[in-house]
Amino acid sequence: MAPFPSILSFYGPESSIDASKEVRSSIPTQPGDGFTAAEMEEALHPTLKPWKPRQEYDEIDIGSLIPGTKAITFTGRVANFFEQQTQSKMPNAAKGFIKVVVGDESGALTIRLWYANVNYNLHLGQLVSIWTTHISAGEMSTFSTPTAPLVTSIFPERDNSCYFMIHDNSDDGVQCKTPLGYRDGQELPGLMTLRNFIDGGFDIIQGKILVCVKSIGAGKKYVNKKGRECGLVNISLFDDTAEASLTLWNTAALSASRWKPSDTVLLISSPGWKVDKNAHLSLNSNTHVDVDPCMADADWLRGFAQRLMKREHVNQPFPEGVFDVEAATTSEVRILFTIADVDEFARAAPGEIFMGYLSVIITEFQIVLLHQRSMMMCTECCGVPLFANTIAAKCKQCGQEVALAINPKIVGSIIDETGCISAGKLVWSDEAWEQLLGRTAQQLVEATPPLLKYLEHRLLFLRYTLVFGWSEDVGKLAILQVKM
């Protein structure tokens, strides 16, 4: 009789697969929460979902808005904004709101934009569109401003009848760029130079300054009295009369990241100010900022800033073939300009070429001083200025003989009843130099020091008539002839 099998014979040896399962099961694992990476990203950084209006909205200009209940939509640019956080224990309550001032060519409106989870990432000058169902007359002392008296309050995350759209990818840079109250060929009301603003123009109600960005400082962070971390950035501004600094705080500081030095122009109305040794500007609740406004003065200031970036030629050659000297001197109609008239004409029509006459007094000559420094004649070769008291000199870079011209800084300040032209800011023709000094360049460098001193004293404070021409390509007044 065969022996009865033991119990162990019914159990085979454990396989390697089972062993590997046991090893893997010993490794600690974190169970998933059932959400995909895309769902978690949407929850942590929410954005407004595509919105479809449930009713028809009338498209209207901001200046045509009236208080009342009506489904309307309008488009404008962000002119000012600041964020205010609120505290609430309700889980679905708003975390705060953003006060946004939106304006177009016809007017401005104040918007209370409530938010819970969405980060709108606003910037000054952004093109935005708003859909809302009500407009109210704001309370002047609490929320609205004199320039944006109407108010609307929207909460796009909770209310499907309103929406706030930012046109980051569809902004052509042209729409809603004209400042409020601007008319072609007319001066913008309240506009002043930065120097006039510093010297007391800040007291004018709704005063405006037009400035260009010179430089943008590094962003800084600090902790306020409530223990919150805030940021700021300092921006250097300038025009053709003075310089100042603008400080942007908190969320508004992000606007500077889109600005370009010597290119971005700002029209600032009613800025906050502090004037001591330097002028410090800031944004307050009444401030209205237009970024790169569509106006002639802004184009001129941008061109002025870009010309400053280029190193000025030590002795700009006289442009040949640009001006018709014979037509200017023999025409039956000869126009006498003042310096202020020339400035006004050049700003109003920068691309136009015009000629005329100026009646001026030269209050300063530097003939003797430049002769003593061997700088009566000058030019530029290989990017290096050359100075000498001869009509030709050898370039130290290329070794070639280079012809020199009379140093334009021989003539100092030129004035009339309306303005002043500083030294070196004119381009003189050879004929004009000979008529002014009474001698050629060769005769000038050969003159003795006593003769040069007599010539300088003889020419001072006389009345001269200058035949001039202006062209944007030249960038300076070209003196064609001089008449005593």
Short mmCIF file of C-alpha atoms in Angstrom, two decimals:
data_model
loop_
_atom_site.label_atom_id
_atom_site.label_comp_id
_atom_site.label_asym_id
_atom_site.label_seq_id
_atom_site.Cartn_x
_atom_site.Cartn_y
_atom_site.Cartn_z
CA MET A 1 0.00 0.00 0.00
CA ALA A 2 1.45 3.34 -1.09
CA PRO A 3 2.26 5.81 1.66
CA PHE A 4 -0.25 8.63 2.08
CA PRO A 5 1.23 11.98 0.85
CA SER A 6 2.15 14.55 3.42
CA ILE A 7 0.50 17.91 3.75
CA LEU A 8 3.57 19.76 2.43
CA SER A 9 3.36 17.90 -0.85
CA PHE A 10 0.16 19.70 -1.69
CA TYR A 11 1.94 23.10 -1.60
CA GLY A 12 4.48 23.90 -4.28
CA PRO A 13 7.45 26.25 -3.82
CA GLU A 14 6.71 30.01 -4.03
CA SER A 15 7.42 31.45 -7.48
CA SER A 16 9.67 34.48 -8.23
CA ILE A 17 6.63 36.44 -9.36
CA ASP A 18 5.07 36.21 -5.95
CA ALA A 19 8.35 37.30 -4.36
CA SER A 20 8.56 40.37 -6.55
CA LYS A 21 5.02 41.28 -5.65
CA GLU A 22 5.92 41.02 -2.00
CA VAL A 23 8.97 43.28 -2.52
CA ARG A 24 6.95 45.89 -4.38
CA SER A 25 4.21 45.85 -1.81
CA SER A 26 6.74 46.69 0.88
CA ILE A 27 7.56 50.03 -0.85
CA PRO A 28 5.40 52.82 0.61
CA THR A 29 3.13 54.49 -1.96
CA GLN A 30 0.98 57.60 -1.85
CA PRO A 31 -2.57 57.02 -3.00
CA GLY A 32 -3.84 59.42 -5.69
CA ASP A 33 -6.57 61.94 -5.01
CA GLY A 34 -8.41 61.23 -8.25
CA PHE A 35 -7.53 64.60 -9.96
CA THR A 36 -5.42 64.99 -13.09
CA ALA A 37 -2.58 67.51 -13.38
CA ALA A 38 -4.70 69.72 -15.66
CA GLU A 39 -7.54 69.77 -13.14
CA MET A 40 -5.18 70.70 -10.31
CA GLU A 41 -3.61 73.51 -12.38
CA GLU A 42 -7.07 74.91 -13.16
CA ALA A 43 -7.99 74.82 -9.47
CA LEU A 44 -4.76 76.47 -8.30
CA HIS A 45 -4.54 79.10 -11.07
CA PRO A 46 -8.09 79.66 -12.31
CA THR A 47 -9.00 81.77 -15.29
CA LEU A 48 -12.30 83.04 -16.57
CA LYS A 49 -13.98 80.41 -18.71
CA PRO A 50 -15.17 81.27 -22.22
CA TRP A 51 -18.28 83.34 -21.81
CA LYS A 52 -21.34 83.46 -24.05
CA PRO A 53 -23.79 86.29 -23.45
CA ARG A 54 -27.34 85.20 -22.74
CA GLN A 55 -28.85 88.42 -24.07
CA GLU A 56 -28.07 91.21 -26.49
CA TYR A 57 -25.75 93.98 -25.29
CA ASP A 58 -25.74 97.43 -26.88
CA GLU A 59 -22.23 98.61 -27.78
CA ILE A 60 -21.74 102.21 -26.69
CA ASP A 61 -19.00 104.80 -26.11
CA ILE A 62 -18.06 105.54 -22.51
CA GLY A 63 -18.95 109.21 -22.92
CA SER A 64 -22.50 108.29 -23.88
CA LEU A 65 -23.19 106.20 -20.76
CA ILE A 66 -26.00 107.27 -18.45
CA PRO A 67 -27.00 105.88 -15.03
CA GLY A 68 -29.57 103.14 -15.19
CA THR A 69 -30.23 99.46 -15.80
CA LYS A 70 -29.43 98.26 -19.31
CA ALA A 71 -27.35 95.53 -20.94
CA ILE A 72 -24.41 97.38 -22.50
CA THR A 73 -20.83 96.73 -23.55
CA PHE A 74 -17.98 99.17 -24.08
CA THR A 75 -14.24 99.13 -24.77
CA GLY A 76 -11.47 101.31 -23.35
CA ARG A 77 -7.98 101.32 -21.92
CA VAL A 78 -6.91 100.96 -18.30
CA ALA A 79 -5.95 104.43 -17.07
CA ASN A 80 -5.51 103.66 -13.37
CA PHE A 81 -6.17 100.80 -10.95
CA PHE A 82 -5.44 99.59 -7.46
CA GLU A 83 -6.36 96.45 -5.55
CA GLN A 84 -8.12 96.26 -2.19
CA GLN A 85 -8.48 92.98 -0.34
CA THR A 86 -11.46 92.13 1.88
CA GLN A 87 -11.74 89.68 4.76
CA SER A 88 -14.65 87.24 4.95
CA LYS A 89 -15.18 83.84 6.60
CA MET A 90 -17.58 82.72 3.88
CA PRO A 91 -15.87 80.20 1.55
CA ASN A 92 -17.53 81.54 -1.61
CA ALA A 93 -17.16 85.23 -0.76
CA ALA A 94 -15.01 87.62 -2.81
CA LYS A 95 -11.42 88.01 -1.67
CA GLY A 96 -11.31 91.62 -2.76
CA PHE A 97 -11.89 94.01 -5.64
CA ILE A 98 -9.86 96.07 -8.10
CA LYS A 99 -10.79 99.67 -8.72
CA VAL A 100 -10.21 100.14 -12.44
CA VAL A 101 -10.53 103.42 -14.34
CA VAL A 102 -11.23 102.71 -18.03
CA GLY A 103 -11.26 105.47 -20.62
CA ASP A 104 -11.61 106.08 -24.34
CA GLU A 105 -11.73 109.19 -26.56
CA SER A 106 -15.14 110.24 -25.20
CA GLY A 107 -14.89 109.74 -21.42
CA ALA A 108 -13.89 107.54 -18.49
CA LEU A 109 -15.65 105.16 -16.12
CA THR A 110 -14.80 103.66 -12.72
CA ILE A 111 -15.24 99.90 -12.36
CA ARG A 112 -15.35 97.90 -9.13
CA LEU A 113 -14.10 94.52 -10.33
CA TRP A 114 -14.69 91.85 -7.68
CA TYR A 115 -12.64 88.66 -7.71
CA ALA A 116 -12.47 85.39 -5.77
CA ASN A 117 -9.88 83.17 -7.42
CA VAL A 118 -9.07 84.77 -10.79
CA ASN A 119 -5.88 86.82 -11.19
CA TYR A 120 -6.62 89.49 -13.81
CA ASN A 121 -2.97 90.66 -14.18
CA LEU A 122 -3.86 94.22 -15.22
CA HIS A 123 -1.44 96.76 -16.72
CA LEU A 124 -1.74 100.46 -17.44
CA GLY A 125 -2.73 101.04 -21.04
CA GLN A 126 -4.32 97.60 -21.56
CA LEU A 127 -7.25 97.38 -23.95
CA VAL A 128 -10.26 95.86 -22.17
CA SER A 129 -13.95 95.25 -22.90
CA ILE A 130 -16.68 95.17 -20.26
CA TRP A 131 -20.18 93.72 -20.35
CA THR A 132 -22.52 94.93 -17.61
CA THR A 133 -26.20 95.43 -16.90
CA HIS A 134 -26.16 98.58 -14.78
CA ILE A 135 -24.45 101.97 -14.49
CA SER A 136 -24.71 104.14 -11.39
CA ALA A 137 -23.68 107.68 -10.49
CA GLY A 138 -20.75 107.33 -8.12
CA GLU A 139 -20.29 109.08 -4.85
CA MET A 140 -17.63 111.69 -5.46
CA SER A 141 -16.10 111.43 -1.99
CA THR A 142 -15.83 107.67 -1.74
CA PHE A 143 -15.18 105.76 -4.94
CA SER A 144 -15.53 107.63 -8.22
CA THR A 145 -13.30 110.49 -9.42
CA PRO A 146 -14.08 113.82 -11.14
CA THR A 147 -12.78 112.50 -14.46
CA ALA A 148 -14.65 109.17 -14.13
CA PRO A 149 -17.89 109.99 -12.26
CA LEU A 150 -19.95 106.95 -13.33
CA VAL A 151 -19.49 103.57 -11.64
CA THR A 152 -20.33 99.95 -12.37
CA SER A 153 -19.71 96.96 -10.13
CA ILE A 154 -19.18 93.50 -11.66
CA PHE A 155 -18.30 90.03 -10.35
CA PRO A 156 -17.72 87.84 -13.45
CA GLU A 157 -16.95 84.70 -11.41
CA ARG A 158 -20.41 84.73 -9.79
CA ASP A 159 -22.62 86.74 -12.16
CA ASN A 160 -23.09 85.39 -15.69
CA SER A 161 -24.65 88.64 -16.89
CA CYS A 162 -21.32 90.55 -16.70
CA TYR A 163 -17.84 89.92 -18.04
CA PHE A 164 -14.37 91.52 -18.14
CA MET A 165 -12.16 90.76 -21.16
CA ILE A 166 -8.49 91.73 -21.60
CA HIS A 167 -7.36 92.08 -25.24
CA ASP A 168 -3.75 90.94 -24.92
CA ASN A 169 -3.66 89.16 -28.28
CA SER A 170 -6.07 91.33 -30.25
CA ASP A 171 -4.79 94.82 -29.41
CA ASP A 172 -3.70 96.63 -32.59
CA GLY A 173 -2.23 99.54 -30.61
CA VAL A 174 -4.52 102.10 -32.26
CA GLN A 175 -7.95 101.76 -30.68
CA CYS A 176 -8.80 104.13 -27.79
CA LYS A 177 -5.41 105.86 -27.95
CA THR A 178 -6.60 109.45 -28.40
CA PRO A 179 -6.58 111.39 -25.08
CA LEU A 180 -9.83 112.76 -23.73
CA GLY A 181 -10.39 116.31 -25.01
CA TYR A 182 -7.67 116.21 -27.69
CA ARG A 183 -8.33 117.73 -31.11
CA ASP A 184 -5.92 117.68 -34.06
CA GLY A 185 -4.12 120.99 -34.45
CA GLN A 186 -5.22 122.24 -31.03
CA GLU A 187 -3.40 122.30 -27.74
CA LEU A 188 -4.62 119.78 -25.16
CA PRO A 189 -6.29 121.68 -22.26
CA GLY A 190 -4.19 121.68 -19.10
CA LEU A 191 -1.04 120.33 -20.80
CA MET A 192 2.22 121.82 -19.51
CA THR A 193 5.92 121.03 -19.58
CA LEU A 194 7.50 119.09 -16.74
CA ARG A 195 9.47 122.19 -15.70
CA ASN A 196 6.28 124.26 -15.45
CA PHE A 197 4.65 121.49 -13.40
CA ILE A 198 7.58 121.44 -10.96
CA ASP A 199 7.62 125.24 -10.69
CA GLY A 200 4.03 125.40 -9.47
CA GLY A 201 1.83 123.88 -12.16
CA PHE A 202 0.89 121.04 -9.81
CA ASP A 203 -1.66 123.41 -8.24
CA ILE A 204 -3.68 123.51 -11.45
CA ILE A 205 -6.78 121.30 -11.35
CA GLN A 206 -6.50 118.41 -13.83
CA GLY A 207 -3.05 119.56 -14.97
CA LYS A 208 -1.34 117.25 -17.46
CA ILE A 209 2.27 116.46 -18.27
CA LEU A 210 3.65 114.59 -21.27
CA VAL A 211 6.82 112.67 -20.43
CA CYS A 212 8.97 109.88 -21.86
CA VAL A 213 10.38 106.92 -19.95
CA LYS A 214 14.13 107.38 -19.46
CA SER A 215 14.96 104.30 -17.37
CA ILE A 216 13.19 101.63 -15.31
CA GLY A 217 14.64 100.66 -11.95
CA ALA A 218 14.75 97.21 -10.42
CA GLY A 219 11.65 96.02 -8.57
CA LYS A 220 11.78 96.16 -4.78
CA LYS A 221 9.78 94.35 -2.13
CA TYR A 222 8.86 95.43 1.38
CA VAL A 223 6.47 94.48 4.18
CA ASN A 224 3.78 97.03 5.04
CA LYS A 225 2.28 97.76 8.45
CA LYS A 226 -0.30 94.99 8.02
CA GLY A 227 2.44 92.42 7.46
CA ARG A 228 1.75 91.99 3.75
CA GLU A 229 4.53 91.83 1.19
CA CYS A 230 4.28 94.61 -1.40
CA GLY A 231 6.36 95.71 -4.36
CA LEU A 232 7.39 98.97 -5.98
CA VAL A 233 9.41 100.17 -8.94
CA ASN A 234 10.93 103.61 -9.65
CA ILE A 235 10.81 104.97 -13.20
CA SER A 236 12.83 107.96 -14.45
CA LEU A 237 10.84 110.32 -16.68
CA PHE A 238 11.87 113.34 -18.74
CA ASP A 239 10.82 115.78 -21.40
CA ASP A 240 12.77 118.52 -23.16
CA THR A 241 12.71 120.75 -20.05
CA ALA A 242 13.29 118.64 -16.89
CA GLU A 243 13.40 115.19 -15.30
CA ALA A 244 11.37 113.48 -12.57
CA SER A 245 10.79 110.04 -11.05
CA LEU A 246 7.55 108.05 -10.95
CA THR A 247 6.91 105.40 -8.28
CA LEU A 248 4.47 102.58 -9.00
CA TRP A 249 3.26 100.47 -6.08
CA ASN A 250 2.00 96.90 -5.74
CA THR A 251 0.12 95.52 -8.75
CA ALA A 252 0.60 98.74 -10.76
CA ALA A 253 4.38 98.14 -10.68
CA LEU A 254 3.93 95.28 -13.17
CA SER A 255 2.96 97.83 -15.84
CA ALA A 256 6.57 99.00 -16.15
CA SER A 257 7.63 95.61 -17.53
CA ARG A 258 5.92 96.49 -20.84
CA TRP A 259 7.44 99.95 -21.18
CA LYS A 260 10.56 100.74 -23.21
CA PRO A 261 13.04 103.49 -22.28
CA SER A 262 13.25 106.37 -24.78
CA ASP A 263 10.20 104.96 -26.59
CA THR A 264 7.19 104.79 -24.23
CA VAL A 265 5.43 108.14 -23.74
CA LEU A 266 3.05 108.78 -20.85
CA LEU A 267 0.36 111.45 -20.60
CA ILE A 268 -0.26 111.79 -16.85
CA SER A 269 -3.19 113.83 -15.55
CA SER A 270 -3.37 114.97 -11.90
CA PRO A 271 -0.43 112.93 -10.58
CA GLY A 272 0.54 112.79 -6.93
CA TRP A 273 3.67 114.86 -6.36
CA LYS A 274 6.43 115.71 -3.93
CA VAL A 275 8.99 118.33 -4.92
CA ASP A 276 12.23 118.85 -2.99
CA LYS A 277 15.65 118.62 -4.63
CA ASN A 278 14.06 116.31 -7.20
CA ALA A 279 10.50 115.86 -8.42
CA HIS A 280 8.77 112.65 -7.29
CA LEU A 281 5.49 111.61 -8.92
CA SER A 282 3.03 108.88 -7.99
CA LEU A 283 -0.46 107.66 -8.83
CA ASN A 284 -3.40 108.64 -6.63
CA SER A 285 -7.13 108.04 -6.97
CA ASN A 286 -7.57 111.02 -9.34
CA THR A 287 -4.64 110.21 -11.63
CA HIS A 288 -5.34 109.30 -15.25
CA VAL A 289 -2.51 107.73 -17.32
CA ASP A 290 -2.51 107.41 -21.12
CA VAL A 291 0.25 105.11 -22.42
CA ASP A 292 1.61 106.10 -25.86
CA PRO A 293 -1.26 108.51 -26.63
CA CYS A 294 -2.06 109.26 -30.26
CA MET A 295 -1.13 112.94 -30.50
CA ALA A 296 1.45 115.05 -32.33
CA ASP A 297 3.29 116.15 -29.18
CA ALA A 298 3.81 112.51 -28.14
CA ASP A 299 5.33 111.68 -31.53
CA TRP A 300 7.65 114.68 -31.26
CA LEU A 301 8.75 113.76 -27.73
CA ARG A 302 9.44 110.16 -28.77
CA GLY A 303 11.55 111.38 -31.68
CA PHE A 304 13.37 113.78 -29.35
CA ALA A 305 14.14 110.94 -26.94
CA GLN A 306 15.43 108.68 -29.69
CA ARG A 307 17.66 111.44 -31.05
CA LEU A 308 19.21 111.79 -27.60
CA MET A 309 20.13 108.11 -27.69
CA LYS A 310 22.29 108.72 -30.71
CA ARG A 311 25.60 110.40 -30.05
CA GLU A 312 25.44 113.88 -31.52
CA HIS A 313 27.88 114.64 -34.34
CA VAL A 314 30.49 117.15 -33.21
CA ASN A 315 29.98 119.18 -36.41
CA GLN A 316 27.03 118.02 -38.47
CA PRO A 317 27.63 118.61 -42.20
CA PHE A 318 25.39 121.08 -43.97
CA PRO A 319 22.70 119.20 -45.97
CA GLU A 320 23.17 119.81 -49.69
CA GLY A 321 20.17 119.73 -52.01
CA VAL A 322 17.55 119.84 -49.25
CA PHE A 323 16.74 123.56 -49.23
CA ASP A 324 16.20 125.92 -52.19
CA VAL A 325 18.25 128.94 -51.07
CA GLU A 326 17.39 131.00 -54.14
CA ALA A 327 13.66 130.52 -53.62
CA ALA A 328 13.94 131.56 -49.97
CA THR A 329 15.87 134.76 -50.76
CA THR A 330 14.11 135.89 -53.95
CA SER A 331 10.51 134.94 -53.19
CA GLU A 332 7.92 137.73 -53.14
CA VAL A 333 6.49 136.31 -49.89
CA ARG A 334 9.13 136.18 -47.17
CA ILE A 335 7.90 135.04 -43.77
CA LEU A 336 9.52 136.35 -40.59
CA PHE A 337 9.36 133.74 -37.79
CA THR A 338 10.12 133.92 -34.12
CA ILE A 339 11.89 131.08 -32.34
CA ALA A 340 8.56 130.15 -30.73
CA ASP A 341 6.89 130.08 -34.16
CA VAL A 342 9.53 127.71 -35.51
CA ASP A 343 9.03 125.40 -32.53
CA GLU A 344 5.26 125.43 -33.01
CA PHE A 345 5.46 124.76 -36.76
CA ALA A 346 7.97 121.92 -36.30
CA ARG A 347 5.73 120.23 -33.72
CA ALA A 348 2.51 120.69 -35.69
CA ALA A 349 3.92 119.25 -38.94
CA PRO A 350 7.15 117.36 -38.24
CA GLY A 351 7.47 115.99 -41.77
CA GLU A 352 7.11 119.36 -43.53
CA ILE A 353 10.11 121.25 -44.96
CA PHE A 354 9.82 125.02 -44.58
CA MET A 355 12.09 128.07 -44.83
CA GLY A 356 11.91 131.58 -43.48
CA TYR A 357 13.66 134.39 -41.63
CA LEU A 358 14.66 134.89 -37.99
CA SER A 359 15.55 138.23 -36.42
CA VAL A 360 17.88 137.43 -33.50
CA ILE A 361 20.64 138.74 -31.25
CA ILE A 362 23.79 136.72 -30.57
CA THR A 363 24.66 137.17 -26.89
CA GLU A 364 27.82 135.06 -26.78
CA PHE A 365 30.84 134.23 -28.94
CA GLN A 366 33.67 131.85 -28.06
CA ILE A 367 36.15 132.60 -30.83
CA VAL A 368 39.07 133.44 -28.55
CA LEU A 369 38.43 130.59 -26.12
CA LEU A 370 38.26 127.93 -28.85
CA HIS A 371 41.36 129.39 -30.54
CA GLN A 372 43.30 129.04 -27.28
CA ARG A 373 42.18 125.40 -27.01
CA SER A 374 43.00 124.65 -30.69
CA MET A 375 39.34 123.83 -31.34
CA MET A 376 38.31 126.49 -33.88
CA MET A 377 37.87 123.87 -36.61
CA CYS A 378 36.46 120.39 -36.14
CA THR A 379 34.91 117.36 -37.76
CA GLU A 380 34.51 113.65 -37.09
CA CYS A 381 36.30 110.69 -38.69
CA CYS A 382 36.13 106.98 -37.79
CA GLY A 383 33.77 107.94 -34.96
CA VAL A 384 36.43 110.12 -33.29
CA PRO A 385 36.18 113.95 -33.07
CA LEU A 386 39.05 115.94 -34.58
CA PHE A 387 39.89 119.49 -33.43
CA ALA A 388 42.54 121.88 -34.72
CA ASN A 389 43.21 125.48 -35.71
CA THR A 390 43.79 124.43 -39.31
CA ILE A 391 41.45 123.66 -42.18
CA ALA A 392 42.71 120.06 -42.40
CA ALA A 393 44.02 117.45 -39.97
CA LYS A 394 45.15 113.82 -40.04
CA CYS A 395 42.88 111.20 -38.53
CA LYS A 396 44.71 109.14 -35.91
CA GLN A 397 42.57 106.10 -36.69
CA CYS A 398 42.87 105.79 -40.47
CA GLY A 399 45.79 108.17 -41.09
CA GLN A 400 43.94 110.07 -43.85
CA GLU A 401 43.91 113.84 -44.26
CA VAL A 402 40.45 115.13 -43.35
CA ALA A 403 38.99 118.57 -44.14
CA LEU A 404 37.76 120.49 -41.09
CA ALA A 405 34.87 122.95 -40.81
CA ILE A 406 34.25 125.88 -38.46
CA ASN A 407 33.23 124.72 -34.99
CA PRO A 408 29.51 125.60 -34.56
CA LYS A 409 30.12 126.32 -30.85
CA ILE A 410 31.93 129.50 -31.86
CA VAL A 411 28.43 131.00 -31.74
CA GLY A 412 26.93 130.86 -28.24
CA SER A 413 23.36 131.64 -27.20
CA ILE A 414 21.02 133.16 -29.78
CA ILE A 415 17.87 134.88 -28.54
CA ASP A 416 14.85 136.78 -29.70
CA GLU A 417 11.75 138.02 -27.89
CA THR A 418 10.23 134.54 -27.59
CA GLY A 419 13.02 132.02 -27.00
CA CYS A 420 16.66 130.99 -27.03
CA ILE A 421 18.86 128.60 -29.04
CA SER A 422 21.88 127.22 -27.17
CA ALA A 423 25.38 126.83 -28.58
CA GLY A 424 26.03 124.14 -31.17
CA LYS A 425 22.37 123.55 -32.05
CA LEU A 426 22.50 125.04 -35.56
CA VAL A 427 23.92 123.79 -38.86
CA TRP A 428 25.68 126.58 -40.77
CA SER A 429 26.46 126.70 -44.49
CA ASP A 430 29.87 127.96 -45.68
CA GLU A 431 28.15 131.02 -47.15
CA ALA A 432 26.46 131.79 -43.83
CA TRP A 433 29.78 131.54 -41.93
CA GLU A 434 31.47 133.91 -44.37
CA GLN A 435 28.63 136.42 -44.13
CA LEU A 436 28.61 136.25 -40.31
CA LEU A 437 32.37 136.45 -39.68
CA GLY A 438 33.27 138.54 -42.71
CA ARG A 439 36.03 136.10 -43.76
CA THR A 440 36.53 132.55 -45.01
CA ALA A 441 37.58 129.63 -42.85
CA GLN A 442 41.17 129.92 -44.15
CA GLN A 443 41.32 133.60 -43.22
CA LEU A 444 39.84 132.85 -39.78
CA VAL A 445 42.51 130.31 -38.80
CA GLU A 446 45.27 132.64 -40.06
CA ALA A 447 44.02 135.62 -37.99
CA THR A 448 46.07 136.79 -35.02
CA PRO A 449 44.73 136.58 -31.43
CA PRO A 450 44.23 140.39 -31.14
CA LEU A 451 42.22 140.37 -34.36
CA LEU A 452 40.08 137.46 -33.15
CA LYS A 453 39.41 139.28 -29.87
CA TYR A 454 38.38 142.43 -31.77
CA LEU A 455 36.13 140.35 -34.05
CA GLU A 456 34.43 138.70 -31.08
CA HIS A 457 33.70 142.04 -29.38
CA ARG A 458 32.54 143.57 -32.66
CA LEU A 459 29.94 140.85 -33.37
CA LEU A 460 28.40 140.69 -29.87
CA PHE A 461 24.82 141.92 -29.28
CA LEU A 462 24.14 142.88 -32.88
CA ARG A 463 20.82 142.25 -34.60
CA TYR A 464 21.10 139.59 -37.30
CA THR A 465 18.61 138.27 -39.82
CA LEU A 466 19.08 134.53 -40.41
CA VAL A 467 17.70 132.77 -43.47
CA PHE A 468 16.90 129.28 -42.15
CA GLY A 469 15.42 125.98 -43.26
CA TRP A 470 13.87 123.15 -41.25
CA SER A 471 13.69 119.46 -42.17
CA GLU A 472 12.95 116.53 -39.89
CA ASP A 473 15.71 114.54 -41.58
CA VAL A 474 18.27 117.18 -40.60
CA GLY A 475 16.95 117.48 -37.05
CA LYS A 476 18.33 121.00 -36.56
CA LEU A 477 17.76 124.45 -37.98
CA ALA A 478 19.98 124.94 -41.03
CA ILE A 479 21.26 128.50 -41.47
CA LEU A 480 21.40 129.27 -45.18
CA GLN A 481 22.44 132.93 -45.13
CA VAL A 482 23.11 135.75 -42.68
CA LYS A 483 22.08 139.37 -43.26
CA MET A 484 23.25 142.19 -41.02
#
